[in-house]
mmCIF file as gemmi writes it, N, C-alpha and C atoms, coordinates in Angstrom:
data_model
loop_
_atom_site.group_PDB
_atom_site.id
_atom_site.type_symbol
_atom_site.label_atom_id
_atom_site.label_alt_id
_atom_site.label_comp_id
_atom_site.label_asym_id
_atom_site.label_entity_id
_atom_site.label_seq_id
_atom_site.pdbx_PDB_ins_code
_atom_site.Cartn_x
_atom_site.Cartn_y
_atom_site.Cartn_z
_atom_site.occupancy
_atom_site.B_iso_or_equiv
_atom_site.pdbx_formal_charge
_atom_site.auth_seq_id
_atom_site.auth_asym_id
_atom_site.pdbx_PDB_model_num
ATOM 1 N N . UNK Axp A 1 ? 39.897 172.54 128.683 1 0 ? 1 A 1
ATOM 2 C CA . UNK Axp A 1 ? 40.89 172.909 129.66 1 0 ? 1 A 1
ATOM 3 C C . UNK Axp A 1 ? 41.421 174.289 129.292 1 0 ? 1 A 1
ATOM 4 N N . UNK Axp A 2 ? 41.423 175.328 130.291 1 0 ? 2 A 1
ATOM 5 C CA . UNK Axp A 2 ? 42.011 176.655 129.881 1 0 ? 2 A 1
ATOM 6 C C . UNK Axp A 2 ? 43.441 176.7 130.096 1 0 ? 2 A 1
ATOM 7 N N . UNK Axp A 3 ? 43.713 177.532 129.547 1 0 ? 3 A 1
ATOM 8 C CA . UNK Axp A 3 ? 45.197 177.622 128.903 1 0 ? 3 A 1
ATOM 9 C C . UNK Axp A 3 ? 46.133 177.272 130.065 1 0 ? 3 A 1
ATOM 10 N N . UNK Axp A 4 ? 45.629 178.139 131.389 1 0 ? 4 A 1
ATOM 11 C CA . UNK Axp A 4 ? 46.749 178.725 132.516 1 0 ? 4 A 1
ATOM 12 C C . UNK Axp A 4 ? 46.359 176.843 133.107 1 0 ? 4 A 1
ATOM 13 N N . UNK Axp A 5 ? 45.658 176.225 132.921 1 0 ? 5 A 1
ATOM 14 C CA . UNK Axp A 5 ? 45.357 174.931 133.508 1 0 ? 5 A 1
ATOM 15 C C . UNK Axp A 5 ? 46.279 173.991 133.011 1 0 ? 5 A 1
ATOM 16 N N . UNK Axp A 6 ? 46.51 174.106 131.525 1 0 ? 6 A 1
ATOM 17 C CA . UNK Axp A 6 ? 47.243 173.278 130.491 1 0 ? 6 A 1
ATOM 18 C C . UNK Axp A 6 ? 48.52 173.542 130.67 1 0 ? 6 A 1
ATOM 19 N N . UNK Axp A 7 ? 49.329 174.702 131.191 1 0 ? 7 A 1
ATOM 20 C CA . UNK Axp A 7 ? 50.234 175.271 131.434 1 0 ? 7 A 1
ATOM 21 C C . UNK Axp A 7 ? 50.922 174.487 133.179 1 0 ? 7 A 1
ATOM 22 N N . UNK Axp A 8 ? 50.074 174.707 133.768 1 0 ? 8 A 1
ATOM 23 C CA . UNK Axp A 8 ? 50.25 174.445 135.276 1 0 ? 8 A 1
ATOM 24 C C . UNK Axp A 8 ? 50.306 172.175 134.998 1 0 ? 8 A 1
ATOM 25 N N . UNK Axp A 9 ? 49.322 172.047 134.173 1 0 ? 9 A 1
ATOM 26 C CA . UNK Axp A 9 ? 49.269 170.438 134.218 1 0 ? 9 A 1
ATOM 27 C C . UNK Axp A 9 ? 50.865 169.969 133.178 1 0 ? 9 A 1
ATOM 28 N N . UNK Axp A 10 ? 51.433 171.056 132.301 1 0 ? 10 A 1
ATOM 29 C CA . UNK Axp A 10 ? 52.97 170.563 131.666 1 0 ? 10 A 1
ATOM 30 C C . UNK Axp A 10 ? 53.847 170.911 133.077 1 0 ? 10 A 1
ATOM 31 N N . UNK Axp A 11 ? 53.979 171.771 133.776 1 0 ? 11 A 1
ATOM 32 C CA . UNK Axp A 11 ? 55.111 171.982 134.196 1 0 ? 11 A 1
ATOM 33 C C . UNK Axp A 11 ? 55.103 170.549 135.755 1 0 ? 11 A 1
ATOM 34 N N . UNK Axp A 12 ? 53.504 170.119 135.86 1 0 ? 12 A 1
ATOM 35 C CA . UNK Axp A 12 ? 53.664 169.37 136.823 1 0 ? 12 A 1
ATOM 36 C C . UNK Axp A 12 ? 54.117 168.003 136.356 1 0 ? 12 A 1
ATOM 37 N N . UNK Axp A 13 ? 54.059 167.696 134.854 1 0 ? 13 A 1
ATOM 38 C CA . UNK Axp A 13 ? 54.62 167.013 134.352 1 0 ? 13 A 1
ATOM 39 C C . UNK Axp A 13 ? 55.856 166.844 134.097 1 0 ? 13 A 1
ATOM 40 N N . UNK Axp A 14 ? 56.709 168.208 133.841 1 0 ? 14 A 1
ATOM 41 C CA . UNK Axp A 14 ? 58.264 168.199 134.144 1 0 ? 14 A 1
ATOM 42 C C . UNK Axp A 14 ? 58.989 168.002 134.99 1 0 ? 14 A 1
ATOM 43 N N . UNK Axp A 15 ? 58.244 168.481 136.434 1 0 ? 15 A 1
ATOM 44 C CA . UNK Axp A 15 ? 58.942 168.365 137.757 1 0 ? 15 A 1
ATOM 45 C C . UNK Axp A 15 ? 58.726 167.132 138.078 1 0 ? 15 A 1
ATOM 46 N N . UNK Axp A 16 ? 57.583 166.264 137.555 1 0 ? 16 A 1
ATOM 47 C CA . UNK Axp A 16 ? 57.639 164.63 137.736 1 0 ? 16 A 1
ATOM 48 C C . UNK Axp A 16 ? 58.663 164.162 137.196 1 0 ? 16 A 1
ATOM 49 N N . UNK Axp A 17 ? 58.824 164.415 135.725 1 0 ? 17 A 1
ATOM 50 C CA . UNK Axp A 17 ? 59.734 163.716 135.083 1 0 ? 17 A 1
ATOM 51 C C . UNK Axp A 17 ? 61.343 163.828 135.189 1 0 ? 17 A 1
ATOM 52 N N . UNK Axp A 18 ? 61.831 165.273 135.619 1 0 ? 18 A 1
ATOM 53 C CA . UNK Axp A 18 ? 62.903 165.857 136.115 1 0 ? 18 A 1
ATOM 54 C C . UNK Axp A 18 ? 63.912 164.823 137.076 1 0 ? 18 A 1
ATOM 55 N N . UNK Axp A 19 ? 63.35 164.648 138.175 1 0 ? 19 A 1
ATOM 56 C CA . UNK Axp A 19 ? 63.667 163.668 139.297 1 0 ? 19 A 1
ATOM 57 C C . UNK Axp A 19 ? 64.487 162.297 138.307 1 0 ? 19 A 1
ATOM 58 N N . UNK Axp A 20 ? 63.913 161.527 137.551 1 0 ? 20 A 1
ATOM 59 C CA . UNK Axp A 20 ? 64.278 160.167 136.858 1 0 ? 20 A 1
ATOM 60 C C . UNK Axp A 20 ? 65.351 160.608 135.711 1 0 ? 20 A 1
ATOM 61 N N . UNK Axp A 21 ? 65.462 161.479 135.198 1 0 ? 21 A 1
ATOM 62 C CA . UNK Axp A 21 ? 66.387 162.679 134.225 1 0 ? 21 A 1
ATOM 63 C C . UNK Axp A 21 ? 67.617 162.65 135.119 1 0 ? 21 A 1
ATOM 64 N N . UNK Axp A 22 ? 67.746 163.031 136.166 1 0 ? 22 A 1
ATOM 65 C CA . UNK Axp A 22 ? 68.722 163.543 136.809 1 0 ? 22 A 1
ATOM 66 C C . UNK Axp A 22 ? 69.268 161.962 137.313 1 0 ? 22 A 1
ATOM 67 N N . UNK Axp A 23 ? 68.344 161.127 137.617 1 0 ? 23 A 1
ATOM 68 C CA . UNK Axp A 23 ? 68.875 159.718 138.358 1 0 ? 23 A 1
ATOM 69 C C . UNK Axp A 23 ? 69.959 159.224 137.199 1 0 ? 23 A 1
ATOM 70 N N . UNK Axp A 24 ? 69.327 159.207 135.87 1 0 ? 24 A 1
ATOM 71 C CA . UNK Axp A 24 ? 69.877 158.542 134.751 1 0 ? 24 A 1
ATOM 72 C C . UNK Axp A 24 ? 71.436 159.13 134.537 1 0 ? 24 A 1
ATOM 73 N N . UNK Axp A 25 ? 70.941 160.807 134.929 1 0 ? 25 A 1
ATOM 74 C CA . UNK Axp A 25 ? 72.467 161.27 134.39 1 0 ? 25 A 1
ATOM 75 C C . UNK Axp A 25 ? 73.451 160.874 135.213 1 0 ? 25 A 1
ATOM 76 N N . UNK Axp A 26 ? 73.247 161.002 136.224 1 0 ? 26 A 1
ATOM 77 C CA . UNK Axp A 26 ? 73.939 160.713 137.602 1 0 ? 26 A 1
ATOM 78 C C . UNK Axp A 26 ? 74.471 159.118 137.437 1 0 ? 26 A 1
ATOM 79 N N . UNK Axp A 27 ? 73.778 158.015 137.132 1 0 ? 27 A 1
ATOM 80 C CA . UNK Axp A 27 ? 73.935 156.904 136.752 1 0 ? 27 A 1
ATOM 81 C C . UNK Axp A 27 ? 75.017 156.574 135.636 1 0 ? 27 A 1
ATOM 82 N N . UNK Axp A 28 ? 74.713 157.478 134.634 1 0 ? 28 A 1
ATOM 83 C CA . UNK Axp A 28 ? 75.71 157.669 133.543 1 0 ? 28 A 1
ATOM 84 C C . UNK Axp A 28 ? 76.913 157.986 133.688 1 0 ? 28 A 1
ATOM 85 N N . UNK Axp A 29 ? 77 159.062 134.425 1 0 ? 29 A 1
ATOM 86 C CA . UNK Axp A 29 ? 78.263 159.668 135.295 1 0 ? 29 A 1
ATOM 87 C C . UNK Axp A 29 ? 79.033 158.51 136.291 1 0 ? 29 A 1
ATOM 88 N N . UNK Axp A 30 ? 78.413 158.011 136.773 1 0 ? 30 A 1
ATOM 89 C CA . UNK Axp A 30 ? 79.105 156.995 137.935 1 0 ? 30 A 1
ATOM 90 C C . UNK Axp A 30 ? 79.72 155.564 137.181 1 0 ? 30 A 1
ATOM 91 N N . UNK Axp A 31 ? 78.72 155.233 135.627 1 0 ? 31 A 1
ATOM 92 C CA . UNK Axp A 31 ? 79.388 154.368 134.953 1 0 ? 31 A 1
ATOM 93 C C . UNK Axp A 31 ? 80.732 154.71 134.116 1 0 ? 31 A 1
ATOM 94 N N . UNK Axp A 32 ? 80.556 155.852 133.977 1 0 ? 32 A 1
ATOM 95 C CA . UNK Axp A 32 ? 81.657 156.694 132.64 1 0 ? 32 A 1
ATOM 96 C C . UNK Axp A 32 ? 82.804 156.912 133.868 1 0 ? 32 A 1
ATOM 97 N N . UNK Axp A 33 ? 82.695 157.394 135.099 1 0 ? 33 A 1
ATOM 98 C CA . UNK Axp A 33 ? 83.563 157.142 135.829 1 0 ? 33 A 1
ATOM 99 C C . UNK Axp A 33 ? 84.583 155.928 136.311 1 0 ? 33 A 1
ATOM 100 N N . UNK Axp A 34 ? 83.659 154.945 136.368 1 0 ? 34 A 1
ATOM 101 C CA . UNK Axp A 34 ? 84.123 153.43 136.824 1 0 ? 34 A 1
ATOM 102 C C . UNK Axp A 34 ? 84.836 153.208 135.74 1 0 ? 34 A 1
ATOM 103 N N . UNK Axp A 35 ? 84.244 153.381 134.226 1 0 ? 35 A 1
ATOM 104 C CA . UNK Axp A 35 ? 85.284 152.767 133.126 1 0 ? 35 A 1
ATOM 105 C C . UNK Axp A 35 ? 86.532 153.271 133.308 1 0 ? 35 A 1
ATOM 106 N N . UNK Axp A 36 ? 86.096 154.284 133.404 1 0 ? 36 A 1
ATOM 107 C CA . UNK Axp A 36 ? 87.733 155.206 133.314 1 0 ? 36 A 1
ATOM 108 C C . UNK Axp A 36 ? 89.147 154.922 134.541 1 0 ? 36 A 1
ATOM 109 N N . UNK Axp A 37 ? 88.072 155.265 135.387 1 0 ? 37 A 1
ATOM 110 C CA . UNK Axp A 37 ? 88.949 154.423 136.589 1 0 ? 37 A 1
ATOM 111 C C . UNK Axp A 37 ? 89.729 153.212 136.508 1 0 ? 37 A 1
ATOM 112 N N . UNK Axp A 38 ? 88.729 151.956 135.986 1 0 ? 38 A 1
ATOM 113 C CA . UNK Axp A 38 ? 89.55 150.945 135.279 1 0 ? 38 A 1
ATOM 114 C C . UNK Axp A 38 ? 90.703 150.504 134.542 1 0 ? 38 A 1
ATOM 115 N N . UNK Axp A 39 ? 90.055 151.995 133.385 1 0 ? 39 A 1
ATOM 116 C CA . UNK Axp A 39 ? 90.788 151.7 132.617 1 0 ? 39 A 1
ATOM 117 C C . UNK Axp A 39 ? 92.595 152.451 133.181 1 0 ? 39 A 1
ATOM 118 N N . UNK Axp A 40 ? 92.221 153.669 133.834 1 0 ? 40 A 1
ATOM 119 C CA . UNK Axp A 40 ? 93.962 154.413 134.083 1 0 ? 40 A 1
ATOM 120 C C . UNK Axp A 40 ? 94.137 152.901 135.096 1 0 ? 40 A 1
ATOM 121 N N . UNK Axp A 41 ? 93.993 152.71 136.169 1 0 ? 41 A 1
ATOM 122 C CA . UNK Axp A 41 ? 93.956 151.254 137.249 1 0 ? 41 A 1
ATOM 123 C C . UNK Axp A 41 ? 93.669 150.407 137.007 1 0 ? 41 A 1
ATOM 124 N N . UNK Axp A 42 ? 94.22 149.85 136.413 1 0 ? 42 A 1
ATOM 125 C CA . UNK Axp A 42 ? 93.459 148.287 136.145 1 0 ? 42 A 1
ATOM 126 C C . UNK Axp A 42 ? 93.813 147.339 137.298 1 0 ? 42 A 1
ATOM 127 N N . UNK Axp A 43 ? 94.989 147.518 138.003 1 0 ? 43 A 1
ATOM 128 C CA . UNK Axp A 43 ? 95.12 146.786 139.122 1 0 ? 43 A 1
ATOM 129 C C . UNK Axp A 43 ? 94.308 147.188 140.642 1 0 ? 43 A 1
ATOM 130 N N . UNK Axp A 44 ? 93.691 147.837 140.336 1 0 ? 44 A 1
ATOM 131 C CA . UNK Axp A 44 ? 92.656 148.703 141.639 1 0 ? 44 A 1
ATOM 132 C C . UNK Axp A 44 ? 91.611 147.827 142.276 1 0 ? 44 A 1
ATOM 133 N N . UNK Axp A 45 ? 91.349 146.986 142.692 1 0 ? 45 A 1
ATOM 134 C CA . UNK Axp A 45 ? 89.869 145.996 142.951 1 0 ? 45 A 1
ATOM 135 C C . UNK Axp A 45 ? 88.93 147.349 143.473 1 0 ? 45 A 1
ATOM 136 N N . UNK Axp A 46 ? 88.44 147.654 142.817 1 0 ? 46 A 1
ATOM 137 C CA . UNK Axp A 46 ? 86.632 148.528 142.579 1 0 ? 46 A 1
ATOM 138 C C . UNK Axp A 46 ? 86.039 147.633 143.164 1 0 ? 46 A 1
ATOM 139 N N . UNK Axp A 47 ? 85.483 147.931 144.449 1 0 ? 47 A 1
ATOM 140 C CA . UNK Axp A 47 ? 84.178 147.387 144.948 1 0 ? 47 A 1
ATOM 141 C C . UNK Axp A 47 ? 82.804 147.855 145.196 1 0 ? 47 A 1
ATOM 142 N N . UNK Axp A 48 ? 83.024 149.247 144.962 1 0 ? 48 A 1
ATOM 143 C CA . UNK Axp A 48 ? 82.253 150.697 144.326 1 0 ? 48 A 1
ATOM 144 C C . UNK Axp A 48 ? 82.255 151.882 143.981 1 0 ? 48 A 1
ATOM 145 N N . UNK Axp A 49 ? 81.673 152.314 143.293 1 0 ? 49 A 1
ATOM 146 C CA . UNK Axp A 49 ? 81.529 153.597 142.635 1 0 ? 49 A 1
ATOM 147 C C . UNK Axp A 49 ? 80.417 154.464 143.033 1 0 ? 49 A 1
ATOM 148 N N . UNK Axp A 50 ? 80.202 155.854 144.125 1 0 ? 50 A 1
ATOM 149 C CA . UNK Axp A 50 ? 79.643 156.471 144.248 1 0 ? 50 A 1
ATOM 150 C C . UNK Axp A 50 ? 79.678 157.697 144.101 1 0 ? 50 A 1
ATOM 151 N N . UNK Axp A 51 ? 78.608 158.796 143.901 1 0 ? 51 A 1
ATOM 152 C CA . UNK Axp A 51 ? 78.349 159.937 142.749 1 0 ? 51 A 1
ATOM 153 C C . UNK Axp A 51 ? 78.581 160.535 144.749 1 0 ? 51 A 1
ATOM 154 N N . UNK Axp A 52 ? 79.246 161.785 144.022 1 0 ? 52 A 1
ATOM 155 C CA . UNK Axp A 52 ? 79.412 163.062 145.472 1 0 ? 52 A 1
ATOM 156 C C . UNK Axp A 52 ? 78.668 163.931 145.198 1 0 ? 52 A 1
ATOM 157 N N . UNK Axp A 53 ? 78.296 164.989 146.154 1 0 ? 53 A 1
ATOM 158 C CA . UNK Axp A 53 ? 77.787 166.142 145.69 1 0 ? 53 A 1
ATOM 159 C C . UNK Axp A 53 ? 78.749 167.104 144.84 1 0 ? 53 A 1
ATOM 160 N N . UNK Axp A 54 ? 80.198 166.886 144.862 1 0 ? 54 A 1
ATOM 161 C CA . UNK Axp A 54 ? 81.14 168.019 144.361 1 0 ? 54 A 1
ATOM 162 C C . UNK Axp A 54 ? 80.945 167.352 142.984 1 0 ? 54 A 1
ATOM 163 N N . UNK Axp A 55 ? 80.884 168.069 141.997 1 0 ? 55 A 1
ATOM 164 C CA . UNK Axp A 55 ? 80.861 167.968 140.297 1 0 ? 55 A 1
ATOM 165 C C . UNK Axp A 55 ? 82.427 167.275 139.808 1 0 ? 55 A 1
ATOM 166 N N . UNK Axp A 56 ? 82.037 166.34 139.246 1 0 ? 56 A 1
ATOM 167 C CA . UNK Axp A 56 ? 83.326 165.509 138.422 1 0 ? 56 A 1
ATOM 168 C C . UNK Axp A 56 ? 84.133 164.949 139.457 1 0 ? 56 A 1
ATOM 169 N N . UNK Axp A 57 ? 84.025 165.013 140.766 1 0 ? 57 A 1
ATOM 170 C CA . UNK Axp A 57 ? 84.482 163.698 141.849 1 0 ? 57 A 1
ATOM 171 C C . UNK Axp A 57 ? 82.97 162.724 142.032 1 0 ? 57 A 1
ATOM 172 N N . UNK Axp A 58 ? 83.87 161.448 142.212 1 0 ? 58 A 1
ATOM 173 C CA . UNK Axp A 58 ? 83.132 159.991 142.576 1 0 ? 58 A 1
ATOM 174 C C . UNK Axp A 58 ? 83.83 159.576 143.627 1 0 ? 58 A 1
ATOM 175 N N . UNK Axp A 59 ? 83.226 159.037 144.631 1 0 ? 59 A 1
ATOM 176 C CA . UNK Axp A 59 ? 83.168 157.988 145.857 1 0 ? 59 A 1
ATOM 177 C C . UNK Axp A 59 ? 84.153 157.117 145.564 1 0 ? 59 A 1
ATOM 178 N N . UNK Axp A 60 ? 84.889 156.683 145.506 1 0 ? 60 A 1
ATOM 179 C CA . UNK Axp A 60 ? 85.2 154.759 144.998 1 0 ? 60 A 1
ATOM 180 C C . UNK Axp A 60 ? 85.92 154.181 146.036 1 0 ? 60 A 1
ATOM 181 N N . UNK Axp A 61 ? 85.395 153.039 146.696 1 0 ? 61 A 1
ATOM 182 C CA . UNK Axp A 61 ? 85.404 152.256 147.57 1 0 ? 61 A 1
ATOM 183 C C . UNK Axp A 61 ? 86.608 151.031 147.092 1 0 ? 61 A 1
ATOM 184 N N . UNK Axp A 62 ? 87.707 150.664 147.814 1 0 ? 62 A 1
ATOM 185 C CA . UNK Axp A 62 ? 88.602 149.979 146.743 1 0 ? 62 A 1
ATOM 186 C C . UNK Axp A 62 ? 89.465 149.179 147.845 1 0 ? 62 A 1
ATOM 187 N N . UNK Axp A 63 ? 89.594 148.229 147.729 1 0 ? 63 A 1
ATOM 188 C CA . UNK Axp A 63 ? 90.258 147.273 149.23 1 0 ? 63 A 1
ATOM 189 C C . UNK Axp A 63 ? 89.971 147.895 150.509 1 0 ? 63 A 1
ATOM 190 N N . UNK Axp A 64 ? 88.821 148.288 150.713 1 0 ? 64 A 1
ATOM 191 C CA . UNK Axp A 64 ? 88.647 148.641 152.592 1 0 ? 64 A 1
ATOM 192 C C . UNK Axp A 64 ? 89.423 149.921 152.322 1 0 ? 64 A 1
ATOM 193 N N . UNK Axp A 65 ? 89.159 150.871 151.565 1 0 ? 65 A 1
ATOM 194 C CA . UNK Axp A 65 ? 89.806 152.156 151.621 1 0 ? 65 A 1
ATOM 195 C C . UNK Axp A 65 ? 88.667 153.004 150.584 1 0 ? 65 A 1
ATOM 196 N N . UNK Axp A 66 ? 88.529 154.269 151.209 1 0 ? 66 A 1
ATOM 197 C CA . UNK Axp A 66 ? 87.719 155.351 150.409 1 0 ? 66 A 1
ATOM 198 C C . UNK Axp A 66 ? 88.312 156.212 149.524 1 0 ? 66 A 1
ATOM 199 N N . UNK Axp A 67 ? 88.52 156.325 148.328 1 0 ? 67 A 1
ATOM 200 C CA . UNK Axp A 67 ? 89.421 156.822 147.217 1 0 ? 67 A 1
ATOM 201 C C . UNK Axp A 67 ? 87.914 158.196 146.71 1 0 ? 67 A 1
ATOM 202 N N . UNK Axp A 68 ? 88.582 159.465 146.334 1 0 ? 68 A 1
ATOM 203 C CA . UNK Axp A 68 ? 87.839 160.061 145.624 1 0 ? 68 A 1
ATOM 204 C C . UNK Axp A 68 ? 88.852 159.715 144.358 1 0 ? 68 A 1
ATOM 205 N N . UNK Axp A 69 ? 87.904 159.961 142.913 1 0 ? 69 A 1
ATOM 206 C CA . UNK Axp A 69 ? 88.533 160.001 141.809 1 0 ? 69 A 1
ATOM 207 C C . UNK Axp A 69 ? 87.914 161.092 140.813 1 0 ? 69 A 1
ATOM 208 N N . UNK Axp A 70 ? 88.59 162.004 139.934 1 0 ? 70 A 1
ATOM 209 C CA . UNK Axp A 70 ? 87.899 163.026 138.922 1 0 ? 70 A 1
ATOM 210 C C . UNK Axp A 70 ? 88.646 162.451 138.082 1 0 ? 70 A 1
ATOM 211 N N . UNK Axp A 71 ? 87.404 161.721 136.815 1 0 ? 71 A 1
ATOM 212 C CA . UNK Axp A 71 ? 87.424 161.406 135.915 1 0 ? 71 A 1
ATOM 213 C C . UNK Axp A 71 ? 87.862 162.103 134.407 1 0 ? 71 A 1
ATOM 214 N N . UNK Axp A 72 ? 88.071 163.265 134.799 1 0 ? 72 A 1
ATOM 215 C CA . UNK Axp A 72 ? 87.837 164.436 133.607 1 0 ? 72 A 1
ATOM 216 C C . UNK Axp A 72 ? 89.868 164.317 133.651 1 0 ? 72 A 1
ATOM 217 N N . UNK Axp A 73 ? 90.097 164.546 134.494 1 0 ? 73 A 1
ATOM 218 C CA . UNK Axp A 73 ? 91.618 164.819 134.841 1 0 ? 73 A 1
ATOM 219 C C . UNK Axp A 73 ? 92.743 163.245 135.331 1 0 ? 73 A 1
ATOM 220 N N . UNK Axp A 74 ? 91.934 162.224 135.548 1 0 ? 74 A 1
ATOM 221 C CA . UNK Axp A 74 ? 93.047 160.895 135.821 1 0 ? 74 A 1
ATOM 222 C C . UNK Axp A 74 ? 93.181 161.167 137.351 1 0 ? 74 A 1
ATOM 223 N N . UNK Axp A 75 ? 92.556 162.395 137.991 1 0 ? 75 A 1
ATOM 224 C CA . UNK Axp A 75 ? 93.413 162.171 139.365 1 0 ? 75 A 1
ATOM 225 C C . UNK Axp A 75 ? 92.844 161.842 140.445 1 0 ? 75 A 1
ATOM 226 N N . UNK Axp A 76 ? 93.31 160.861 141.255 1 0 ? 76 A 1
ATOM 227 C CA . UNK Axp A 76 ? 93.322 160.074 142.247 1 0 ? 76 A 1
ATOM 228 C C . UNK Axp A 76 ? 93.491 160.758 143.508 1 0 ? 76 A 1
ATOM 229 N N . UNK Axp A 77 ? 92.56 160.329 144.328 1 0 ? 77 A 1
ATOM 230 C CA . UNK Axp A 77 ? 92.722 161.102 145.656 1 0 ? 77 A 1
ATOM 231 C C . UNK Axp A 77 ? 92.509 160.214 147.057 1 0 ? 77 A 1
ATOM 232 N N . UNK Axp A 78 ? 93.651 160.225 148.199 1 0 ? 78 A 1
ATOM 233 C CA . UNK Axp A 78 ? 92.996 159.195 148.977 1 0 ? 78 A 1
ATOM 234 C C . UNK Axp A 78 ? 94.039 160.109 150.18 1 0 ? 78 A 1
ATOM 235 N N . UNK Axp A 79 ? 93.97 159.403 151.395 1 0 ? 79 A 1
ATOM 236 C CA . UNK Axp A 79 ? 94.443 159.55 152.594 1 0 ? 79 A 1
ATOM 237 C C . UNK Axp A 79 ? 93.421 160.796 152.986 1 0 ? 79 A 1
ATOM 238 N N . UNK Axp A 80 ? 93.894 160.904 154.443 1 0 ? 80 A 1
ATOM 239 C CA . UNK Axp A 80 ? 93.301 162.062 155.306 1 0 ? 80 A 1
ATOM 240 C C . UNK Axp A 80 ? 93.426 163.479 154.172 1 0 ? 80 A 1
ATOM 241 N N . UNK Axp A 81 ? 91.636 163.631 153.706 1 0 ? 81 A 1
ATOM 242 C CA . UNK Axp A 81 ? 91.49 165.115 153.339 1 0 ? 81 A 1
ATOM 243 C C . UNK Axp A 81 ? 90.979 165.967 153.873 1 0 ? 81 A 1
ATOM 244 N N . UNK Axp A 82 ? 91.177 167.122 154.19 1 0 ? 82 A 1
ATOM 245 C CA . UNK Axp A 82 ? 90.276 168.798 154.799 1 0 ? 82 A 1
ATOM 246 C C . UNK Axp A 82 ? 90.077 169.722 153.947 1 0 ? 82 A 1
């Protein structure tokens, strides 16, 4: 196998593997979120936890109401946002 072949067959191997990398982190993130959430709320009924596109906000779904939460900072976000 020549070099530029061996080269082209790793990177098609990264961009495979990349995709499942990013699921995990993302996964990680949405659990490290939920704990935390828990833990500042413990009276909150969590019925889910979803990853946003904005960095360090999560989704969280919580008695028939859509809550954002950033985990990094404790703060809680809900009602009509723009």
């Amino acid at each position: 196998m020549k070099c530029h072949q061996r080269i082209a067959c790793c990177m098609l191997l990264l961009l495979l593997a990349a995709p499942p990398m990013a699921w995990a982190s993302a996964e990680d993130d949405r659990a490290e979120a939920e704990r935390a959430l828990r833990q500042l709320f413990p009276n909150l009924k969590v019925a889910a936890v979803h990853p946003t596109p904005v960095t360090g906000l999560v989704e969280v779904v919580a008695g028939g109401n859509v809550l954002y939460f950033a985990p990094a900072t404790g703060h809680l976000l809900f009602g009509e946002l723009w």
